[in-house]
Coordinates of C-alpha atoms and ligand atoms in Angstrom, one line a residue:
X1 CA 66.1 80.9 104.3
X2 CA 68.0 84.4 104.0
X3 CA 67.2 87.0 101.3
X4 CA 70.4 88.6 100.6
X5 CA 70.8 92.2 98.6
X6 CA 73.7 93.4 96.9
X7 CA 74.0 97.0 95.7
X8 CA 77.0 98.6 96.8
X9 CA 78.5 99.3 93.2
X10 CA 76.7 99.1 89.8
X11 CA 75.1 95.6 90.1
X12 CA 71.5 95.3 91.6
X13 CA 71.5 91.7 93.1
X14 CA 69.4 89.2 95.1
X15 CA 69.7 86.1 96.0
X16 CA 67.5 83.6 98.4
X17 CA 70.0 81.0 100.4
X18 CA 69.1 77.9 102.0
X19 CA 70.5 78.4 105.6
X20 CA 70.6 74.5 106.4
X21 CA 72.0 73.5 103.2
X22 CA 73.7 76.5 101.8
X23 CA 71.7 75.7 98.4
X24 CA 71.3 79.2 96.2
X25 CA 67.5 78.6 95.5
X26 CA 67.2 82.0 93.5
X27 CA 69.7 84.2 92.3
X28 CA 69.5 87.2 89.7
X29 CA 71.4 90.3 89.0
X30 CA 70.7 93.4 86.6
X31 CA 74.3 94.9 85.9
X32 CA 74.4 98.9 84.7
X33 CA 77.8 98.4 82.6
X34 CA 75.9 99.4 79.5
X35 CA 74.5 102.6 81.2
X36 CA 77.8 103.4 82.6
X37 CA 80.1 102.6 79.6
X38 CA 79.7 105.9 77.9
X39 CA 81.3 107.6 80.9
X40 CA 84.1 105.3 81.4
X41 CA 83.3 105.0 84.8
X42 CA 80.3 104.4 87.4
X43 CA 78.6 107.5 87.9
X44 CA 77.3 107.0 91.7
X45 CA 74.0 109.2 91.2
X46 CA 72.8 107.2 87.7
X47 CA 74.0 104.1 89.8
X48 CA 71.5 104.8 92.6
X49 CA 68.5 105.7 90.1
X50 CA 69.1 102.2 88.3
X51 CA 69.1 100.5 91.6
X52 CA 65.9 102.0 92.7
X53 CA 64.3 100.4 89.5
X54 CA 66.3 97.3 89.5
X55 CA 65.8 96.1 93.2
X56 CA 62.4 96.1 93.5
X57 CA 61.7 94.4 90.2
X58 CA 64.0 91.6 91.3
X59 CA 62.2 91.4 94.8
X60 CA 59.0 91.0 93.1
X61 CA 60.1 87.7 91.8
X62 CA 61.3 86.5 95.1
X63 CA 57.4 86.7 96.7
X64 CA 56.9 83.4 96.8
X65 CA 60.0 82.7 99.0
X66 CA 58.8 85.5 101.5
X67 CA 57.2 82.8 104.1
X68 CA 60.5 81.0 104.4
X69 CA 62.8 83.9 104.9
X70 CA 64.2 84.3 108.4
X71 CA 66.6 87.3 108.0
X72 CA 67.6 89.6 105.4
X73 CA 71.0 90.2 104.5
X74 CA 72.5 93.4 103.1
X75 CA 75.6 95.1 102.0
X76 CA 76.2 98.1 104.2
X77 CA 80.1 99.0 103.8
X78 CA 82.2 99.7 102.2
X79 CA 80.8 101.1 99.2
X80 CA 79.1 104.1 97.4
X81 CA 77.1 105.7 100.1
X82 CA 74.2 106.6 97.3
X83 CA 74.0 103.2 96.1
X84 CA 74.3 101.4 99.4
X85 CA 71.4 103.3 100.4
X86 CA 69.1 102.2 97.9
X87 CA 69.7 98.5 99.3
X88 CA 69.8 99.1 102.7
X89 CA 66.5 101.0 102.4
X90 CA 64.9 97.7 100.8
X91 CA 66.1 95.3 103.5
X92 CA 64.9 97.6 106.5
X93 CA 61.3 97.8 105.0
X94 CA 61.4 94.4 104.1
X95 CA 62.5 93.1 107.2
X96 CA 60.1 95.1 109.1
X97 CA 57.4 94.0 106.9
X98 CA 58.1 90.4 107.5
X99 CA 58.9 90.6 111.3
X100 CA 62.4 89.5 111.0
X101 CA 66.4 90.8 111.6
X102 CA 68.8 92.3 109.3
X103 CA 72.2 91.2 108.7
X104 CA 74.6 93.8 107.9
X105 CA 77.5 92.4 105.8
X106 CA 80.9 94.0 104.9
X107 CA 81.5 93.7 101.0
X108 CA 85.2 92.4 101.5
X109 CA 83.8 89.6 103.5
X110 CA 80.9 88.9 100.8
X111 CA 84.0 88.3 98.6
X112 CA 85.8 86.0 100.8
X113 CA 82.6 84.0 101.0
X114 CA 82.3 83.5 97.2
X115 CA 84.5 80.7 97.6
X116 CA 81.7 78.8 99.8
X117 CA 78.5 79.4 98.0
X118 CA 77.0 76.0 98.3
X119 CA 79.5 74.8 100.0
X120 CA 81.1 74.1 103.6
X121 CA 83.9 76.8 104.7
X122 CA 87.1 75.7 104.7
X123 CA 89.4 77.7 107.0
X124 CA 92.4 78.7 107.3
X125 CA 93.2 80.7 103.6
X126 CA 95.2 83.1 102.4
X127 CA 92.9 85.3 100.2
X128 CA 94.0 87.5 97.4
X129 CA 91.1 89.8 97.2
X130 CA 91.4 91.6 93.6
X131 CA 88.3 94.1 92.8
X132 CA 87.5 97.5 91.0
X133 CA 87.2 99.2 94.6
X134 CA 90.3 96.8 96.6
X135 CA 93.2 95.3 96.2
X136 CA 94.6 93.3 99.5
X137 CA 96.0 89.8 100.7
X138 CA 93.8 88.6 104.0
X139 CA 94.4 86.4 106.1
X140 CA 91.4 84.4 107.0
X141 CA 91.4 82.3 110.3
X142 CA 87.5 82.0 110.9
X143 CA 84.2 84.1 110.5
X144 CA 85.5 86.3 113.0
X145 CA 89.5 86.6 112.6
X146 CA 90.6 88.3 109.1
X147 CA 94.0 90.1 108.9
X148 CA 94.8 92.4 105.8
X149 CA 98.5 91.8 105.3
X150 CA 99.1 93.8 102.4
X151 CA 97.2 96.3 100.1
X152 CA 97.6 99.0 97.6
X153 CA 99.0 102.2 98.4
X154 CA 97.3 104.0 95.6
X155 CA 94.4 102.6 92.6
X156 CA 93.4 99.0 92.8
X157 CA 94.1 96.2 90.4
X158 CA 90.6 96.5 89.0
X159 CA 90.6 100.2 88.9
X160 CA 94.2 100.1 86.9
X161 CA 92.3 97.8 84.2
X162 CA 89.4 100.3 84.0
X163 CA 91.5 103.5 83.4
X164 CA 93.8 101.8 81.1
X165 CA 91.1 100.7 79.1
X166 CA 89.4 104.4 79.5
X167 CA 92.9 105.9 78.3
X168 CA 92.8 104.0 75.1
X169 CA 89.1 104.8 74.4
X170 CA 87.7 101.0 74.9
X171 CA 84.8 101.6 77.4
X172 CA 83.7 100.4 80.9
X173 CA 84.5 97.9 82.5
X174 CA 87.8 97.8 81.5
X175 CA 88.8 94.4 82.8
X176 CA 87.5 92.3 80.4
X177 CA 88.1 94.1 77.6
X178 CA 91.8 94.8 78.2
X179 CA 92.0 90.4 78.8
X180 CA 90.2 89.7 75.6
X181 CA 92.8 92.2 73.9
X182 CA 95.8 91.3 75.3
X183 CA 95.4 87.8 73.7
X184 CA 95.9 89.3 70.3
X185 CA 98.9 91.5 71.6
X186 CA 102.6 90.9 72.1
X187 CA 103.3 91.2 75.9
X188 CA 107.0 92.3 75.2
X189 CA 106.2 95.2 73.0
X190 CA 106.4 97.8 75.6
X191 CA 108.6 98.2 78.6
X192 CA 106.6 99.1 81.4
X193 CA 108.1 99.7 85.0
X194 CA 107.1 96.8 87.3
X195 CA 105.7 98.7 90.8
X196 CA 107.6 98.5 93.6
X197 CA 110.2 96.2 92.2
X198 CA 113.4 97.1 94.4
X199 CA 111.0 97.7 97.7
X200 CA 111.3 95.6 100.1
X201 CA 107.9 96.2 101.6
X202 CA 105.0 94.1 100.7
X203 CA 102.1 95.9 99.2
X204 CA 100.9 97.0 96.0
X205 CA 101.1 100.2 93.9
X206 CA 99.1 100.5 90.5
X207 CA 99.2 104.3 89.9
X208 CA 102.7 105.0 88.4
X209 CA 101.9 101.9 86.3
X210 CA 98.6 103.7 84.8
X211 CA 100.8 106.8 84.0
X212 CA 103.4 104.6 82.1
X213 CA 100.3 103.4 80.0
X214 CA 99.3 107.1 79.6
X215 CA 102.8 108.2 78.6
X216 CA 103.1 105.1 76.0
X217 CA 99.5 106.3 74.5
X218 CA 100.8 109.5 74.3
X219 CA 104.2 108.8 72.6
X220 CA 102.1 107.2 69.7
X221 CA 100.4 110.2 69.1
X222 CA 97.1 109.6 71.4
X223 CA 94.9 106.7 71.6
X224 CA 93.4 107.8 68.3
X225 CA 96.1 107.2 66.7
X226 CA 96.8 103.8 67.6
X227 CA 96.2 100.9 65.7
X228 CA 94.1 98.1 66.8
X229 CA 97.3 95.9 67.3
X230 CA 99.3 98.5 69.0
X231 CA 96.0 98.3 71.7
X232 CA 96.4 94.8 71.9
X233 CA 99.7 95.0 72.5
X234 CA 99.7 97.2 75.1
X235 CA 96.9 95.8 77.0
X236 CA 99.0 92.4 77.0
X237 CA 102.0 94.2 78.2
X238 CA 99.9 96.2 81.0
X239 CA 98.2 92.9 82.0
X240 CA 101.6 90.9 82.1
X241 CA 103.2 94.1 84.2
X242 CA 100.1 94.2 86.6
X243 CA 100.7 90.0 86.8
X244 CA 104.5 90.5 87.3
X245 CA 103.9 92.7 90.2
X246 CA 101.4 90.8 92.0
X247 CA 103.1 87.8 92.0
X248 CA 106.4 89.1 93.3
X249 CA 104.9 90.8 96.6
X250 CA 102.4 87.7 96.9
X251 CA 105.5 85.1 96.4
X252 CA 106.9 86.9 99.8
X253 CA 103.9 86.2 101.7
X254 CA 102.9 82.6 100.2
X255 CA 106.7 81.7 101.4
X256 CA 106.5 83.2 104.7
X257 CA 102.9 82.2 105.6
X258 CA 102.5 78.7 106.4
X259 CA 98.8 78.4 105.2
X260 CA 98.4 76.2 102.4
X261 CA 95.2 76.9 101.2
X262 CA 95.2 80.2 98.9
X263 CA 92.4 81.7 97.1
X264 CA 91.5 84.4 94.6
X265 CA 88.1 86.5 94.9
X266 CA 86.9 89.6 93.5
X267 CA 86.1 90.9 89.9
X268 CA 89.4 90.7 88.8
X269 CA 89.6 87.3 89.9
X270 CA 87.7 86.2 86.4
X271 CA 90.7 87.2 84.5
X272 CA 92.1 83.8 83.0
X273 CA 95.7 85.2 82.7
X274 CA 96.3 86.1 86.0
X275 CA 94.3 82.8 87.4
X276 CA 96.7 80.8 85.2
X277 CA 99.9 83.0 86.6
X278 CA 98.5 82.5 90.3
X279 CA 98.0 78.8 89.6
X280 CA 101.8 78.4 88.6
X281 CA 103.1 80.6 91.7
X282 CA 101.0 78.0 94.0
X283 CA 102.8 75.0 92.6
X284 CA 106.0 76.9 92.9
X285 CA 105.5 77.4 96.4
X286 CA 103.4 74.6 97.7
X287 CA 100.4 76.3 97.9
X288 CA 96.5 74.7 96.7
X289 CA 94.7 77.2 94.9
X290 CA 91.0 77.8 95.2
X291 CA 88.8 80.0 93.0
X292 CA 85.6 81.2 92.5
X293 CA 83.1 80.4 89.6
X294 CA 83.2 83.0 87.1
X295 CA 79.7 84.3 87.4
X296 CA 80.6 84.6 91.3
X297 CA 83.6 86.6 91.2
X298 CA 81.8 90.0 90.0
X299 CA 79.9 91.7 92.8
X300 CA 76.5 89.4 93.3
X301 CA 73.9 88.7 96.2
X302 CA 75.1 84.9 96.5
X303 CA 78.1 85.5 98.1
X304 CA 76.5 88.2 100.5
X305 CA 73.9 85.3 101.1
X306 CA 76.6 82.8 102.0
X307 CA 78.1 85.1 104.2
X308 CA 74.9 85.8 105.9
X309 CA 74.6 82.3 106.9
X310 CA 77.4 81.9 108.9
X311 CA 76.5 85.6 110.8
X312 CA 72.8 84.2 111.1
X313 CA 73.9 81.2 112.9
X314 CA 76.2 83.3 115.4
X315 CA 73.4 85.6 115.8
X316 CA 75.0 88.5 114.5
X317 CA 72.1 90.2 113.2
X318 CA 70.3 93.9 114.4
X319 CA 66.9 94.5 114.1
X320 CA 65.8 96.8 111.1
X321 CA 65.7 100.3 113.2
X322 CA 69.5 99.6 114.2
X323 CA 70.8 99.1 110.7
X324 CA 73.2 101.7 109.5
X325 CA 75.8 102.3 106.5
X326 CA 79.2 102.5 106.7
X327 CA 80.8 103.8 103.8
X328 CA 84.2 103.5 104.6
X329 CA 85.8 103.3 101.2
X330 CA 89.2 103.1 103.0
X331 CA 89.2 100.7 105.7
X332 CA 91.3 100.1 108.7
X333 CA 95.0 99.0 107.2
X334 CA 95.5 95.6 109.9
X335 CA 91.6 94.5 109.7
X336 CA 88.2 94.2 108.1
X337 CA 85.9 96.2 110.2
Ligands
KG4_401 O1 84.6 92.9 92.6 P1 84.0 93.8 91.9 O2 82.5 93.4 90.5 O3 83.5 95.2 92.0 C1 84.2 95.7 93.3 O4 83.6 95.3 94.7 O5 84.9 96.5 93.2 O6 85.3 94.0 90.8 C2 85.1 95.1 89.5 C3 86.1 95.2 88.6 C4 86.4 96.0 87.7 O7 87.1 96.8 87.9 C5 86.5 95.3 86.1 O8 87.2 95.7 85.5 C6 87.2 94.3 86.9 O9 86.8 93.8 88.2 N1 87.1 92.8 86.5 C7 88.6 92.4 85.4 C8 87.9 91.6 84.7 N2 86.6 91.4 84.6 C9 86.5 92.3 85.6 N3 89.9 92.6 85.5 C10 90.6 92.0 84.5 N4 90.0 90.9 83.9 C11 89.1 90.8 84.1 N5 88.5 89.6 83.1
ZN402 ZN1 83.0 93.6 94.7

């Protein structure tokens, strides 16, 4: 079995996965959303202190599995330095105590492997990764070969949902709140600019759209003066524009790339509206869409454990003293290093 730990942002999570069968034997997550919501975003120092309380609580429950654990996997990059440290420190001491190796896991590869939780891998795959920290399309050939085909020039999609919600005084995380309001709204009420609509390059940009949302709020006299219905309309218009932008750029890639299997992963992939729009795009471009069960879209240790199985089989592990943290939030543009 592999015990995996995730603490790259505001979710403390631990999982135990069986190596031979991929079976998820144990998995729990303690989210810090309530604690961060009054600040409208994640406060790293607070997140770190909450991990220091939550992770040992979770670990305590996994004790019965300790005799069977062959390696400890942990997210070591990218993420918030002070929160990654909590998981890494725990992984190092646990591995040293059990005298087993540590598997360092790249968080985004974890999201990609969320597709294969309790399943065999399926490659090649064109993966659209939409999270709070990243927005990219990755061509995944196999475990070692992953190439970033397009990425964001500024904000990530999740971040833009969060900021949009914050500007309307709606709380954190913004994604689920915006999605819920959008269901009651008129998506054509606000005319927002589709980012990079006339640009040839295949890239994403969300900061201009965020600014357009800010100006719309200002034109209505500020968030305090907006009615509930106006907030729903703006949420729906924003979500529609995000979808138009993502779909316009992804369509070019889907047409260009011969790979038939396409996947949507990351926290934002829980959005039902975006899922249905991608579903339609895949039908139009002759692709097969793969999605992740809702509970594994946002950060979790199950995906870290699933990636770790493939890493373990390749002996891609280190001794506890060799494990380091890498907080390269902005990754190299062409590869997932
Ligand atoms: O993957 P994730 O849990 O963390 C990172 O690795 O960043 O993604 C978190 C992001 C947040 O920005 C959150 O607002 C967004 O995912 N999110 C959503 C939805 N659920 C979560 N965005 C849009 N619609 C949703 N239903
Ligand atoms: Zn994530």
